[in-house]
Every structure is written in C-alpha cells, then in structure tokens.
Coordinates of C-alpha atoms in Angstrom, one line a residue:
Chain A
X1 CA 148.4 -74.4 152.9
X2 CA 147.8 -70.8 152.4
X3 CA 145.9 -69.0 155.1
X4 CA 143.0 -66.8 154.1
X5 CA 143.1 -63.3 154.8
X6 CA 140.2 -63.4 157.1
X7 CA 142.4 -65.8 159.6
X8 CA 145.2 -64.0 158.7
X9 CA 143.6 -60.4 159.7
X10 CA 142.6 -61.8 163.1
X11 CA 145.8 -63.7 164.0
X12 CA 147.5 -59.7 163.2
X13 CA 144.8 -57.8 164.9
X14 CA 142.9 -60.1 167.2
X15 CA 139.8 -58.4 168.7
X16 CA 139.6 -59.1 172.6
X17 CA 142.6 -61.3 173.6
X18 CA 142.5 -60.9 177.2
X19 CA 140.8 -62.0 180.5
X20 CA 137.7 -61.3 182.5
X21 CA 137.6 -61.7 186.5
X22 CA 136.7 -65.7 186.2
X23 CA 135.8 -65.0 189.9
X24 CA 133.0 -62.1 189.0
X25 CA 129.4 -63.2 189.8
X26 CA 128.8 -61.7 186.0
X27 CA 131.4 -63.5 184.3
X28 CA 131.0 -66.9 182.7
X29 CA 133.9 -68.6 181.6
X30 CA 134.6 -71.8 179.3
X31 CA 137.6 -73.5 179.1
X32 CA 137.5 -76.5 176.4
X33 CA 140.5 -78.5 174.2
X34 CA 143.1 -80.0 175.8
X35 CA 146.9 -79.6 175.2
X36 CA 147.7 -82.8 174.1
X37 CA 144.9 -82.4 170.9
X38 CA 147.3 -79.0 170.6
X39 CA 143.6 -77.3 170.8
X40 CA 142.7 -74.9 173.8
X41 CA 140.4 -72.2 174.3
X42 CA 139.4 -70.0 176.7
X43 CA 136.4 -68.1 176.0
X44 CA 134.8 -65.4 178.9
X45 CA 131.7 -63.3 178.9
X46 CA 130.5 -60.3 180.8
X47 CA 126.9 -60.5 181.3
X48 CA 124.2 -57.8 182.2
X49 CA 121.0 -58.7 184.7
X50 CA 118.9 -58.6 181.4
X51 CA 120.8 -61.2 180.7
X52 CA 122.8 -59.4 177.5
X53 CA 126.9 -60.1 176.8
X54 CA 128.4 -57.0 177.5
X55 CA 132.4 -57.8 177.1
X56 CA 134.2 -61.2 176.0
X57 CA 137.5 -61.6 176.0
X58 CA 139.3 -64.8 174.8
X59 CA 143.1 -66.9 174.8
X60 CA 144.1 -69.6 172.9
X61 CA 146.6 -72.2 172.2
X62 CA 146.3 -73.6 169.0
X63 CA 147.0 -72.9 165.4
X64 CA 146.0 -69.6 163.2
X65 CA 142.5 -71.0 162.1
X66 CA 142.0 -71.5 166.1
X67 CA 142.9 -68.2 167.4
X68 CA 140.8 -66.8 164.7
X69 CA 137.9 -68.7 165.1
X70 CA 137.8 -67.8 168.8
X71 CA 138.6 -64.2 168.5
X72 CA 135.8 -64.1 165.5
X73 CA 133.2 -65.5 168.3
X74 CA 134.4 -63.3 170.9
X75 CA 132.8 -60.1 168.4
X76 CA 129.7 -62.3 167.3
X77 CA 128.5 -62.5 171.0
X78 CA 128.9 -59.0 171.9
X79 CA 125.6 -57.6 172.1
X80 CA 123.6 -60.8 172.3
X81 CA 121.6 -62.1 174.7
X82 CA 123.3 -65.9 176.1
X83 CA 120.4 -67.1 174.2
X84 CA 121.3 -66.0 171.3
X85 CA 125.0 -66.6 171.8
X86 CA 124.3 -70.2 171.8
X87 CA 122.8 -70.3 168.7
X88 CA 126.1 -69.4 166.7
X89 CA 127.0 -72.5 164.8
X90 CA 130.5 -73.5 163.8
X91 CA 129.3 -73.8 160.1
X92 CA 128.7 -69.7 160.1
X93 CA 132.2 -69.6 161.2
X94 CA 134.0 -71.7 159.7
X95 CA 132.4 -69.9 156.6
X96 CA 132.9 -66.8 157.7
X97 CA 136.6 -67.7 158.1
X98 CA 136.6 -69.5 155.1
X99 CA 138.1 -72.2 156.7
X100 CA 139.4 -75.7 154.5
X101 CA 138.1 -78.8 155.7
X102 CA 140.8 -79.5 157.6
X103 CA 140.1 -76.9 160.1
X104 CA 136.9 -77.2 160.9
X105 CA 137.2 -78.4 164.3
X106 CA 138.7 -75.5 164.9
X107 CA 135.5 -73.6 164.3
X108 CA 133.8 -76.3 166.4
X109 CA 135.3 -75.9 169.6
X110 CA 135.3 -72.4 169.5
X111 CA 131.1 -73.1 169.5
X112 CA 131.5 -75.2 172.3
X113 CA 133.5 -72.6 173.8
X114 CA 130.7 -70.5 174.0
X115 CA 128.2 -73.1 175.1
X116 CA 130.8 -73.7 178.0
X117 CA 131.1 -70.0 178.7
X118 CA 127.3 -69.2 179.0
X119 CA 126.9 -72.7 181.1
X120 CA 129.4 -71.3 183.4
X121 CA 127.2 -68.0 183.9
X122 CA 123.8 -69.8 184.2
X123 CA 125.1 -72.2 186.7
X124 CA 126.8 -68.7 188.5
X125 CA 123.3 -67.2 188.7
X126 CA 121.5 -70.8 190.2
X127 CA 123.8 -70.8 192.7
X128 CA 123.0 -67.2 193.8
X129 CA 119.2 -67.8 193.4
X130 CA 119.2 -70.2 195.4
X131 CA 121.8 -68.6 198.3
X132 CA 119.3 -66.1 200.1
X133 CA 116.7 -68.3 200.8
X134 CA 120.1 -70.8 202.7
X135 CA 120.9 -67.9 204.5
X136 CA 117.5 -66.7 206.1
X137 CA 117.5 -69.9 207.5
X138 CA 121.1 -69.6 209.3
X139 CA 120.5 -66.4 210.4
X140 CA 117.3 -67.2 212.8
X141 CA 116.2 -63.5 214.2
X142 CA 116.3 -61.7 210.8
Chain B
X1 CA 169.1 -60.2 153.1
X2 CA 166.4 -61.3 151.5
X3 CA 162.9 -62.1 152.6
X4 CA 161.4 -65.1 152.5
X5 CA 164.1 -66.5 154.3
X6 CA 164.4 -70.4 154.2
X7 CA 165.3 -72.6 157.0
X8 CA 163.6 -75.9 156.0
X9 CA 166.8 -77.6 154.4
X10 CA 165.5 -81.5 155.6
X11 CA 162.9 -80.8 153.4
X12 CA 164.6 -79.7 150.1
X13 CA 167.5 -77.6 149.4
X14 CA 168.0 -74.9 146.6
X15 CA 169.9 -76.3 143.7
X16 CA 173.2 -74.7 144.1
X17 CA 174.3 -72.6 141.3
X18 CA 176.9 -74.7 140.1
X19 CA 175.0 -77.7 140.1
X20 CA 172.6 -76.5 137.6
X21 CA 175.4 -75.0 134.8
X22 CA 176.7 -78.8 134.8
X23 CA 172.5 -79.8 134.3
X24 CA 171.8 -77.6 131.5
X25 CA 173.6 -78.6 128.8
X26 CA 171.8 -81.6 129.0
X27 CA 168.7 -80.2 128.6
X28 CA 169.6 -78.5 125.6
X29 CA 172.6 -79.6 123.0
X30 CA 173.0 -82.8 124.6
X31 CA 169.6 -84.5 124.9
X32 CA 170.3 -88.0 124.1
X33 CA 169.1 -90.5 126.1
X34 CA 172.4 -92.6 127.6
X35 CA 170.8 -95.8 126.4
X36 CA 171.5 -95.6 122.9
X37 CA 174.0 -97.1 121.8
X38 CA 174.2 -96.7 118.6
X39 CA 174.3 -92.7 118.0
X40 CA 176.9 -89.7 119.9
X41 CA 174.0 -88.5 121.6
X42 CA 173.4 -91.5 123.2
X43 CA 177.3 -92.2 123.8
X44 CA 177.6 -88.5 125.0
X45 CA 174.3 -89.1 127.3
X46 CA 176.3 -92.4 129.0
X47 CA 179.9 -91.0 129.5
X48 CA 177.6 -88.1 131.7
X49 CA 175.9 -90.4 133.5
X50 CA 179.3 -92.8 134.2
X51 CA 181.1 -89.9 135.3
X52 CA 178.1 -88.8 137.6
X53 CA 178.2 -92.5 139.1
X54 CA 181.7 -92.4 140.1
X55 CA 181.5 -88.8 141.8
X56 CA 178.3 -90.4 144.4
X57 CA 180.2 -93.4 144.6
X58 CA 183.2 -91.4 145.9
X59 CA 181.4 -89.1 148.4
X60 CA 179.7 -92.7 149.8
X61 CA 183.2 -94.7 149.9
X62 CA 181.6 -97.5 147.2
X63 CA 182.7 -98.4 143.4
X64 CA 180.7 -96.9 140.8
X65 CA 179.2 -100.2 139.8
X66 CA 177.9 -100.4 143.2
X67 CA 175.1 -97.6 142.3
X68 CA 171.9 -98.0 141.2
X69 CA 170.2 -94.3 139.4
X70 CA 166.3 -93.9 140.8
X71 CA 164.1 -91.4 141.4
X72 CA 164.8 -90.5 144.4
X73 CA 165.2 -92.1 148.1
X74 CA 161.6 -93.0 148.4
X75 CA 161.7 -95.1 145.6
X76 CA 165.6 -96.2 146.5
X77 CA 164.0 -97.4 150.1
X78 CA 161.1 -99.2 148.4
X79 CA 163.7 -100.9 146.2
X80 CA 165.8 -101.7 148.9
X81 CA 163.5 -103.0 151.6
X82 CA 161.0 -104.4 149.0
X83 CA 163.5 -105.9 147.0
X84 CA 165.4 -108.1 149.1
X85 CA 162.2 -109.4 151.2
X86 CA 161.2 -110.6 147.9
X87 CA 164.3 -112.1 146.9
X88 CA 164.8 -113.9 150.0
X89 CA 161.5 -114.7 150.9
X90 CA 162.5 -118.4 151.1
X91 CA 165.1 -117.7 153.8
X92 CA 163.2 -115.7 155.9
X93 CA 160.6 -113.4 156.4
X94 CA 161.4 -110.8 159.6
X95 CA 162.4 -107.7 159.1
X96 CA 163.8 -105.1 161.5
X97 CA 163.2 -101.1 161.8
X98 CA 162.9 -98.3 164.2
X99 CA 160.4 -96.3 164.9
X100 CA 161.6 -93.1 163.9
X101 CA 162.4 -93.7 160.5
X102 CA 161.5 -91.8 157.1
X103 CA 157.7 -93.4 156.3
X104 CA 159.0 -94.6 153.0
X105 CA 160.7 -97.1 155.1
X106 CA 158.1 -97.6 157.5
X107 CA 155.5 -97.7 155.1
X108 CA 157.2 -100.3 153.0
X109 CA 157.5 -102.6 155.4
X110 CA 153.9 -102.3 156.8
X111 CA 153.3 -103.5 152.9
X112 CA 155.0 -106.5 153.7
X113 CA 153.8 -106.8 156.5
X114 CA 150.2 -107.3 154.9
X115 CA 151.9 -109.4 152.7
X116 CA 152.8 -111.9 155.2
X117 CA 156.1 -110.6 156.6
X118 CA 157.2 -110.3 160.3
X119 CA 158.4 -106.6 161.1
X120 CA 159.7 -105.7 164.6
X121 CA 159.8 -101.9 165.2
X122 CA 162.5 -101.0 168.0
X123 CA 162.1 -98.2 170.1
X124 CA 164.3 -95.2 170.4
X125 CA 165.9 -93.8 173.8
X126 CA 164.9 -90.2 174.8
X127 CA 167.4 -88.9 172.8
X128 CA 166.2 -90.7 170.0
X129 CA 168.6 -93.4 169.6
X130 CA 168.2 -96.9 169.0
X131 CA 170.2 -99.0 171.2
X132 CA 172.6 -101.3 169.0
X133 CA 171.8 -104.4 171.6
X134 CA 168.8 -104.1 171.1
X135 CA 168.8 -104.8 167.3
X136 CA 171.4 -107.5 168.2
X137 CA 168.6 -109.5 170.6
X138 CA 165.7 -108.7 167.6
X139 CA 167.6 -110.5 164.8
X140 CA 166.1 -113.8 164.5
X141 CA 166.8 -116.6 162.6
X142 CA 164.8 -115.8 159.3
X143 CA 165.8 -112.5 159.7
X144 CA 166.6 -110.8 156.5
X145 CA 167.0 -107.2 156.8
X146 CA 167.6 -104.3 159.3
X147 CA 167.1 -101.6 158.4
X148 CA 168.3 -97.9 160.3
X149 CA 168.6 -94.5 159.1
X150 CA 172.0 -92.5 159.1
X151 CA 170.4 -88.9 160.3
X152 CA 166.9 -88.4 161.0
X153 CA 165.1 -85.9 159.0
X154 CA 163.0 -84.4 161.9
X155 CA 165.5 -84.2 164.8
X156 CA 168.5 -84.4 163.3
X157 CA 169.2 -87.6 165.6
X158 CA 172.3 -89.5 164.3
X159 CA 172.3 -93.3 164.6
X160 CA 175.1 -95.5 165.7
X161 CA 175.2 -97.5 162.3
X162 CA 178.9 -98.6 162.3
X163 CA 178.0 -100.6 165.7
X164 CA 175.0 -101.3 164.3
X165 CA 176.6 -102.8 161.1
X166 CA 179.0 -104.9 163.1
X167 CA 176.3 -106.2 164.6
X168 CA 174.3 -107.2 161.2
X169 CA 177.4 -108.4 159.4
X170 CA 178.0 -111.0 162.2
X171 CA 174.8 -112.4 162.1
X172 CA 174.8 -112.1 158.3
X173 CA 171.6 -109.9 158.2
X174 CA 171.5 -107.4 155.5
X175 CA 171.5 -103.4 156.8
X176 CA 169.8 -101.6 154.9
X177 CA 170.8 -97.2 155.7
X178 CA 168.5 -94.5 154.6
X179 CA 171.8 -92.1 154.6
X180 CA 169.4 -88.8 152.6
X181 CA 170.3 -86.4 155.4
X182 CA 173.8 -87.0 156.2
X183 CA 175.2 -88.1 153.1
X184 CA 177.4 -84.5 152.2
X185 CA 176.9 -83.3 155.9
X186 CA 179.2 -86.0 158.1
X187 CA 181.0 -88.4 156.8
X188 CA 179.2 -91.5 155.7
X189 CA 181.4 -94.5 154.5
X190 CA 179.5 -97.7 153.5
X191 CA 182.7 -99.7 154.2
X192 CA 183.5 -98.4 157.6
X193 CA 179.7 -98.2 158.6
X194 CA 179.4 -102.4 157.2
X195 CA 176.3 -101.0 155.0
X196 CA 174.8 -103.3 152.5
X197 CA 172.3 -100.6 150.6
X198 CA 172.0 -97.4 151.3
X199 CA 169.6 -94.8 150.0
X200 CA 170.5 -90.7 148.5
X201 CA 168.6 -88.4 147.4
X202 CA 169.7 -85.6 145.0
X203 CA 167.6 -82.9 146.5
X204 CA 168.9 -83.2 149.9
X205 CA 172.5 -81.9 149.3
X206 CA 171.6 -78.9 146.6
X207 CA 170.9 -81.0 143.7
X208 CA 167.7 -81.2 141.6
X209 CA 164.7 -83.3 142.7
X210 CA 163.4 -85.8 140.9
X211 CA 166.7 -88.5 141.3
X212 CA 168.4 -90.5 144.0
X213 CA 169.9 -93.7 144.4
X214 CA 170.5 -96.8 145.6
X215 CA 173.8 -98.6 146.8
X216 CA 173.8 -102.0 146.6
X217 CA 177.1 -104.0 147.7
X218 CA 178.9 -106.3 145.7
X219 CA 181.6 -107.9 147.9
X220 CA 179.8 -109.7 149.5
X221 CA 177.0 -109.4 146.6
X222 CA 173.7 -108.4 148.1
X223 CA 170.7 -109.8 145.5
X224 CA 167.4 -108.3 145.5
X225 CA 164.2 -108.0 143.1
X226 CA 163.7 -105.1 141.0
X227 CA 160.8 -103.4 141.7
X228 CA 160.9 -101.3 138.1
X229 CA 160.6 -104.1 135.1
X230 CA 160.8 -103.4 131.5
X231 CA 163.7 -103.2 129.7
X232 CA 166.8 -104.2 131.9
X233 CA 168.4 -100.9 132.8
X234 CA 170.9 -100.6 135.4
X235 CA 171.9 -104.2 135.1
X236 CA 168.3 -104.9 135.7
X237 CA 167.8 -103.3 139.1
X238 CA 165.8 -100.7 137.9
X239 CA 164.4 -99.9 134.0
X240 CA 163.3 -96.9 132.9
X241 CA 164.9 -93.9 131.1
X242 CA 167.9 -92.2 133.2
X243 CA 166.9 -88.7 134.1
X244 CA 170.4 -87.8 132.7
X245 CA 170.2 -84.3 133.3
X246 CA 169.2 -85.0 137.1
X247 CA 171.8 -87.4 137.5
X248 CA 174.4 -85.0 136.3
X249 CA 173.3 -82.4 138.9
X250 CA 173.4 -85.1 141.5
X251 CA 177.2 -85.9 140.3
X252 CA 178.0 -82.8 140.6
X253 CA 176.6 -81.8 144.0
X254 CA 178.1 -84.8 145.6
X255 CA 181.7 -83.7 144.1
X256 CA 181.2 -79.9 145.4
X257 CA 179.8 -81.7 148.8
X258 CA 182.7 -83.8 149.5
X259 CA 185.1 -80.8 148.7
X260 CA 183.1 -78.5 150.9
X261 CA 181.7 -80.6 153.7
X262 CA 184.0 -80.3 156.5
X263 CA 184.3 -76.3 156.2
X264 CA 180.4 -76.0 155.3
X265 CA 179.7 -78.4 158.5
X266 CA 181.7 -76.3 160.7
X267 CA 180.5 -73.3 159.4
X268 CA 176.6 -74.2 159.3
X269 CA 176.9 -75.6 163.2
X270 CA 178.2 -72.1 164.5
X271 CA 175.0 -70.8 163.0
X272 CA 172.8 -73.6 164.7
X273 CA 174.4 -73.3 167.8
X274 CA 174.0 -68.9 167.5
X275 CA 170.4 -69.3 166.6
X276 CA 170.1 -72.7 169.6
X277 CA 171.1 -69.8 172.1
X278 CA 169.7 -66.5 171.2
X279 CA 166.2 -68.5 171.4
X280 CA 167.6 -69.8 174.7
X281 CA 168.4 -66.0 176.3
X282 CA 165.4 -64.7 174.6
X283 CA 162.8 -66.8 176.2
X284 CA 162.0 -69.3 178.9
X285 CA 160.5 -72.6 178.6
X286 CA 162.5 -73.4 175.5
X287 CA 163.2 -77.5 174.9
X288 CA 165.4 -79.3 172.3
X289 CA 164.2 -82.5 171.2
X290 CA 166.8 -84.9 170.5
X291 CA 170.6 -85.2 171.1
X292 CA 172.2 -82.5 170.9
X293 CA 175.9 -84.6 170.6
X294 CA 174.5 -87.1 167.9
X295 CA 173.0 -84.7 165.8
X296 CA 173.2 -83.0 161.6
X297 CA 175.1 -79.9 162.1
X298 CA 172.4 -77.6 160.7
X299 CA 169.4 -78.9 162.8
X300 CA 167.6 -77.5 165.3
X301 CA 164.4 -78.9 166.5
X302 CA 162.8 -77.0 169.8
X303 CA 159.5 -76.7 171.3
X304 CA 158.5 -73.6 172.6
X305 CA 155.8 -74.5 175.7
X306 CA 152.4 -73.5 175.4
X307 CA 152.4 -71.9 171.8
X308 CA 151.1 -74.0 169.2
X309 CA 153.7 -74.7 165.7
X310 CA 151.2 -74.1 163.0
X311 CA 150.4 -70.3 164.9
X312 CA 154.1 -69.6 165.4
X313 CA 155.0 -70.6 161.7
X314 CA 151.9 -68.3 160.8
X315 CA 153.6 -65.5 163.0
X316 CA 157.0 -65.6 161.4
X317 CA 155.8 -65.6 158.0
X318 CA 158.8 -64.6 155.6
X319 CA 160.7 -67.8 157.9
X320 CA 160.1 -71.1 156.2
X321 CA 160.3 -73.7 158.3
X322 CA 158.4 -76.4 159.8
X323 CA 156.9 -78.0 162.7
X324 CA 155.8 -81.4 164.4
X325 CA 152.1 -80.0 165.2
X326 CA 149.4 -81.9 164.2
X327 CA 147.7 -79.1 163.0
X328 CA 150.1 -79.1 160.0
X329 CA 149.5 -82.6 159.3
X330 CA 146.9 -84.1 157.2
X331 CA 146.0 -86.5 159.4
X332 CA 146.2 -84.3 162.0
X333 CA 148.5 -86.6 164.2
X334 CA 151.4 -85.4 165.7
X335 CA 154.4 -86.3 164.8
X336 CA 155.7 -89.4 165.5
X337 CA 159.1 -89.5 165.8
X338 CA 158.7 -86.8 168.5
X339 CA 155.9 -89.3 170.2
X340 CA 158.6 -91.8 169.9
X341 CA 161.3 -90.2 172.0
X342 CA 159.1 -89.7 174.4
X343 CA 158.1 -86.4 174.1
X344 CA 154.2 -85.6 175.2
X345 CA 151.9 -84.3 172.3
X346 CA 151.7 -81.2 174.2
X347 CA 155.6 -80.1 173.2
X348 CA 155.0 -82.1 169.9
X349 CA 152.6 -78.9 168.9
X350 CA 154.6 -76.7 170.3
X351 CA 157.9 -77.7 168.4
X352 CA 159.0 -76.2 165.5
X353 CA 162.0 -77.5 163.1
X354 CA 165.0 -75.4 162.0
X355 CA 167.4 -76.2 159.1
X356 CA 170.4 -74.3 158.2
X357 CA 172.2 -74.7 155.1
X358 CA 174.8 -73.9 152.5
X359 CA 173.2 -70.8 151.6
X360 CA 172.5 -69.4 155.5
X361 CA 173.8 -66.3 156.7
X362 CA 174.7 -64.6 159.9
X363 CA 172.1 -62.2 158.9
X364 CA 169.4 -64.5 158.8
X365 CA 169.9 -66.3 161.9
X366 CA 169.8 -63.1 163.7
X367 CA 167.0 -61.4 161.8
X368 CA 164.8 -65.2 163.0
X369 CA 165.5 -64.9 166.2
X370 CA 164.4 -61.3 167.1
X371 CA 161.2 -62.7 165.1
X372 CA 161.1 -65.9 167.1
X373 CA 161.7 -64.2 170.3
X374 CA 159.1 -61.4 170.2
X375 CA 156.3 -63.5 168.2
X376 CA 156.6 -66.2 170.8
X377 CA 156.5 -64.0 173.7
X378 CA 153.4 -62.8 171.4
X379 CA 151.5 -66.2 171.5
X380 CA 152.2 -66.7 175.0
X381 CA 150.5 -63.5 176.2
X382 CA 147.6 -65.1 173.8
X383 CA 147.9 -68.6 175.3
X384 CA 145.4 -69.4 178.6
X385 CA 147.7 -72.4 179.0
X386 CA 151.1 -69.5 179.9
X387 CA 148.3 -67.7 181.7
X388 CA 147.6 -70.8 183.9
X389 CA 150.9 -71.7 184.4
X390 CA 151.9 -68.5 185.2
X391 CA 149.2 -68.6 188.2
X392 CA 150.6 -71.9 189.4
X393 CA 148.2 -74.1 188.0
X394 CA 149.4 -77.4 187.5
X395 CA 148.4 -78.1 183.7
X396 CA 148.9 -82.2 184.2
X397 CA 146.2 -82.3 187.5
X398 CA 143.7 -80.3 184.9
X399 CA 140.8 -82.5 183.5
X400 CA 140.3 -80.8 179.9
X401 CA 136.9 -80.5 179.0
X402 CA 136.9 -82.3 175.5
X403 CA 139.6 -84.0 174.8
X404 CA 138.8 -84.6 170.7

C-alpha cells in the first residue's frame, strides 16, 4: 500500500503536534479511539469569547493516515467558529487526504475528535455560566 | 550500503545469485518439459528435476522418492491436511492444530471443518509454545491428523515437534509439519522429528517463488488424496507440469543451505541479537514477543509501547519490514498469533517484525537502529498515550471514548 503524498507530507511535517492547558477555562479538549482498536486521538482547541478557535494542537497513536487526518483537522479549524468546526465532515478529509477505503475511519474519528473537542469547551463555559449565580448565594452579605 | 534496505526475510527472500545461474539454463536452451519421454529435452528436463529432488530430500533427512514438487507451501499444506482427511475419512474425522499456525493450515481445516470435520485448536503458552501434553490429551480416537508448524513465521517461535512426534507416532496419528521457516535455518530431520508430511517452500531459503513441496513418508507409507487431478504426475499426488526451472532453483538453494546453514545461522543471530539490544539501550518500553530461547536465528519481533506499526514502518521508509498492526491488515484485525500468546491488541499495533538474512550486513543493522531509535522516540513525542503515561495516568483504568 503506497501512501499518498498528502499523508506522507503531514506525517514529515505535521502542523500543530503538541498540547494545550486541558485545564484552561478556554481550552476544549477530545480524547477519542482506544488503544486496543490501535486508534487514538487527542484533539485540543483554544477558543476566543466570540467563540472563534484561536490555536489547536493535536497527538496521536495510530497509523500514517491517522496522524494525518488529525493534524489536517487541526489547520481546518483554525479560524472557525465551534460552529463551523463541527461541520467538517470526514468525507472532505478523507478526500482531501486521498485516503483508500481502508482508511476511512481514520478520517472519521478525527471528526469525532473535533465534535469531542468543542463538546468539551461548551460544557467548560455551562459550567462557568452557571457558577456566579452558586456563589452569590454562599456568599450572603455581597 | 544500499537503500532500501530489506529486513522482511519470513516474507520472501532474494533469490541468491547462485541459485538463479543453475535456473536459467532452463529457461533458455533446455526448455523441455521433464514429462516427455520420448525426446532429450524431455530426458534432459527429468534428470534436472531428479537431481533437484535428491538435494531437498538431503537438507530434510528423507529419500528422494519421498517428495512431492508443488507450487509452493500453501498448496503443499492444502495437499497435506486436505489430502489425508479425505483419504481417511472412514477412520476418522478430528483433526488437531494450534492456534498460531500459517492460515494455509488454519484455513484448510476450517474447510473441513464446514465439511463435516472435527478440528481442535490448542492454545499456545506465553511464549508461544504449544504444550506437547496437551496434544497428547486432544488425540482422540478418530483422530487423524496433527498438525504443528516447525518455526513460526511471525515470532519466530520454534515448536517442540520431536516430542510432539513421539507423541503422534505412539498413538498412530499422522503429524503433519509446516517446516517453511526453518527448513535451511536449524536443523530439521523428518526422521529424528517422527514427521509424516512436511511442507517447503522455495522462496523462503533464497530460491524462486512459485514452487514448494510436500514430503510424504513411505516407511510407514502415509496415503492421502490428491488434491490436483489430471494426468498422474508425481505418482499421482499432484498433476500438472513441473515448474522445472523453479524446481532447479529450489535444488539448488537447499544444497548451498545445508552447506551454509550452521555458519550463516551463527552469523545471522549475532546480527539479531546486535540489532535486539541497540533497540534495547536506545529506548524504553521496548517488548519481545515470543521466546527468545526457542526461536529462528534471524527473527526479531518487538513492540515498541504507545507508537502504532503501520506509522513507524511509514517513518523508516527505506527499512522493509513488517508489523502485526491491524492497520496493515485487510481486515483490519490484529494479528493473531500475537492475540494468541497473550499479548493485548494494544502491543499487537505497536509491534513490528524484523528478519535478518543471508544477505544482511553489520551496516544495515546499525544504520536501522539509529532510524528505529530516533523515529520512535519521534512518534512517542506525537503519541497522547506516552504523554499520559508519562503524567502517571494509568491507561488500563481509562474508559476510551469509542471504542470502534
């Protein structure tokens, strides 16, 4: 099975390898595979107030056509809004990528990846919604 | 040194030099096909093929008229396995394997078995062997055939087939040896090992692909049905047209192989074992699966934790080898011998298979593992599995999001 230079180029030069402060109130991260499917990938975003991805960074265990697909999805969110992130389907990268049938699921989980990524964030920004209203109420004589 | 450099010897060899000077003639000037018998080209054609019989027969300790000519070992295990559950079909109908074997053994008797055959698949210890008692307490009463490989072609794992074969030949089962990947490597003698048909392959010891074949004892005479009708050859074991100029490579690499195998053997283990620990300095979380006592001198078989095969084979381009990932599987399983020693799927993506050879150098084996070495340490920085181990996370208390 030959590789195609696109997954080739971005297994040599991946764009964004790295990681984010999973602890930062702006950072959503996803986490999705499992070792034993030899599949997993980390995906995190850095997300403005307005709601725009500002910085993603990704790892992953898995095979060429993984890495690339995760590190190809880590430059397609840049610059979108999480609502727009979660529109990129696995068939735009796995065409991108040309990627054989076969390795399709790579390009799949590296779209749920990003769905797990922004769901992260969102859930991130409920929970600090709904904190100040918690504390006036433990803090009687504010 | 020259790049690419090859280190996937299970899976073929290069015809060694010598090998194909003895094929060519028969290609050219001497073209005849061995069963005519009425012409020189024919006669010429036969003497080639009779004096390429005797030279496998010597490297396998068995008479020449014990040896059958075939395509190769996939079609000398289907003959085997195939052919003697057919011919004794009214004696019994169990049969007995392991589960590590080559799949043209496996998958020949799951044929049977839709066929109406019993097959019991023993298990293999961590190490990969299959414990002789335990093929003693499978053999049954309409037992016909056991049937254990000599090497295996993933791990390298070396089976204990002479107990084995005392075992069979006192319960007057039949044993059956896929012997591909030791045959020319360790010593492999059908008389001391109590064999009753074992299966070679041309390719595997630097001769052409395309032939193999099949011994087939005569004292005690071992019967079975030819799979391969039409016309008688090889006393009616298996018709069709001898690839002459194949089996005249084949001859010949079995001669150079039993001249050459106890120096080559020592020589190509020194390189295994340089390569088994400048992998083991280089880098941490480093695994070989199988024995490493019972095991083909030019095998090495590791996983390397938390960096997936197919992307490390992709990193080390101008290295050919090969790996037990799924991802480089059609069927995207992992492999199953590793699954069958015991080995989690995990370190079954992660492992990647080494085979030295004739032709390996010194060179090479250092050149791979600077390559191995820095490409792995490579993946790993890439890997959110290293990362989480690294931070102390305890990867088997993690519930993955989707497993697929």
């Amino acid at each position: 099975m030959a590789y195609s230079d696109k997954v080739i180029d971005h297994y040599e030069n991946p764009r964004n390898v790295g990681s984010l402060d999973k602890d930062a109130a702006d950072v959503g991260t996803g986490l999705v595979g499992a070792p034993a499917c030899g599949d997993v990938m980390k995906l995190q975003i850095k997300v403005s107030d307005a709601g725009v991805i500002e910085d993603a960074r990704f790892k992953t265990f898995g095979c060429g056509s993984a890495i690339a697909s995760s590190s190809l999805v880590t430059e397609w969110v840049k610059g979108k809004t999480v609502a727009e992130a979660m529109q990129i389907k696995n068939t735009d990268v796995a065409q991108e990528l040309n990627l054989p049938p076969v390795k399709i699921h790579c390009s799949v989980l590296a779209e749920d990846a990003i769905k797990a990524a922004v769901t992260d964030w969102q859930r991130k920004q409920q929970a600090k919604a709904a904190a100040p209203r918690a504390r006036g109420v433990l803090e009687p004589g504010l | 040194m020259k790049l690419p450099i090859y280190m996937d010897c299970h899976a073929t060899t290069p015809v060694d030099p010598r090998v194909l000077d003895a094929m060519l003639p028969y290609f050219k000037e001497e073209f005849g096909n061995a069963a005519s018998k009425s012409h020189s080209f024919g006669w010429r054609a036969e003497e080639a093929v009779e004096d390429s019989r005797a030279k496998v027969a010597a490297l396998i300790g068995a008479s020449a008229k014990e040896l059958v000519w075939t395509s190769g070992a996939t079609e000398s295990d289907n003959l085997a396995i195939k052919g003697v559950a057919q011919f004794h079909r009214q004696k019994g109908r169990h049969l007995i394997t392991v589960a590590t074997e080559h799949k043209a053994v496996l998958d020949s008797m799951h044929a049977l078995e839709r066929e109406g055959w019993a097959v019991t698949v023993l298990p293999v210890v961590g190490d990969g062997r299959v414990d002789p008692a335990a093929v003693k307490a499978a053999i049954r009463p309409d037992t016909v055939l056991v049937s254990v490989m000599h090497a295996n072609n993933e791990t390298g794992t070396i089976q204990p087939i002479e107990e084995i074969g005392a075992i069979t030949r006192a319960a007057g089962v039949l044993f059956h040896c896929d012997a591909v990947q030791s045959a020319g490597k360790i010593p492999f003698d059908v008389e001391r090992a109590q064999v009753d048909l074992a299966s070679l392959s041309a390719h595997k010891m630097y001769g052409p692909k395309g032939v193999g074949a099949l011994y087939i004892r005569r004292k005690p005479r071992v019967r079975l049905t030819a799979q391969m009708d039409g016309g008688g050859h090889e006393r009616g074991f298996r018709s069709g047209t001898l690839n002459v100029p194949g089996i005249v490579g084949f001859g010949k690499a079995c001669e150079l192989a039993g001249a050459e195998r106890e120096a080559e053997a020592a020589r190509v283990l020194a390189l295994r074992e340089r390569l088994r620990s400048g992998l083991l300095a280089g880098l941490d979380l480093v695994t070989v699966n199988g024995s490493l006592e019972h095991r083909l001198p030019g095998n090495l078989n590791v996983s390397f934790a938390y960096v997936e095969g197919e992307a490390l084979m992709m990193a080390i381009k101008d290295v050919a080898v090969s790996s037990g990932s799924a991802c480089t599987s059609a069927s995207l399983e992992p492999s199953y011998v590793l699954r069958a020693m015991g080995i989690g799927d995990d370190l079954a993506h992660s492992s990647i298979r080494f085979g030295l050879g004739r032709f390996t150098t010194a060179e090479e084996v250092d050149y791979v593992i600077g390559l191995v070495v820095a490409k792995v340490k490579r993946l790993r920085d890439m890997s959110p599995l290293y990362e989480m181990v690294k931070e102390g996370v305890d990867l088997s208390r993690v519930e993955w999001a989707n497993p697929h």
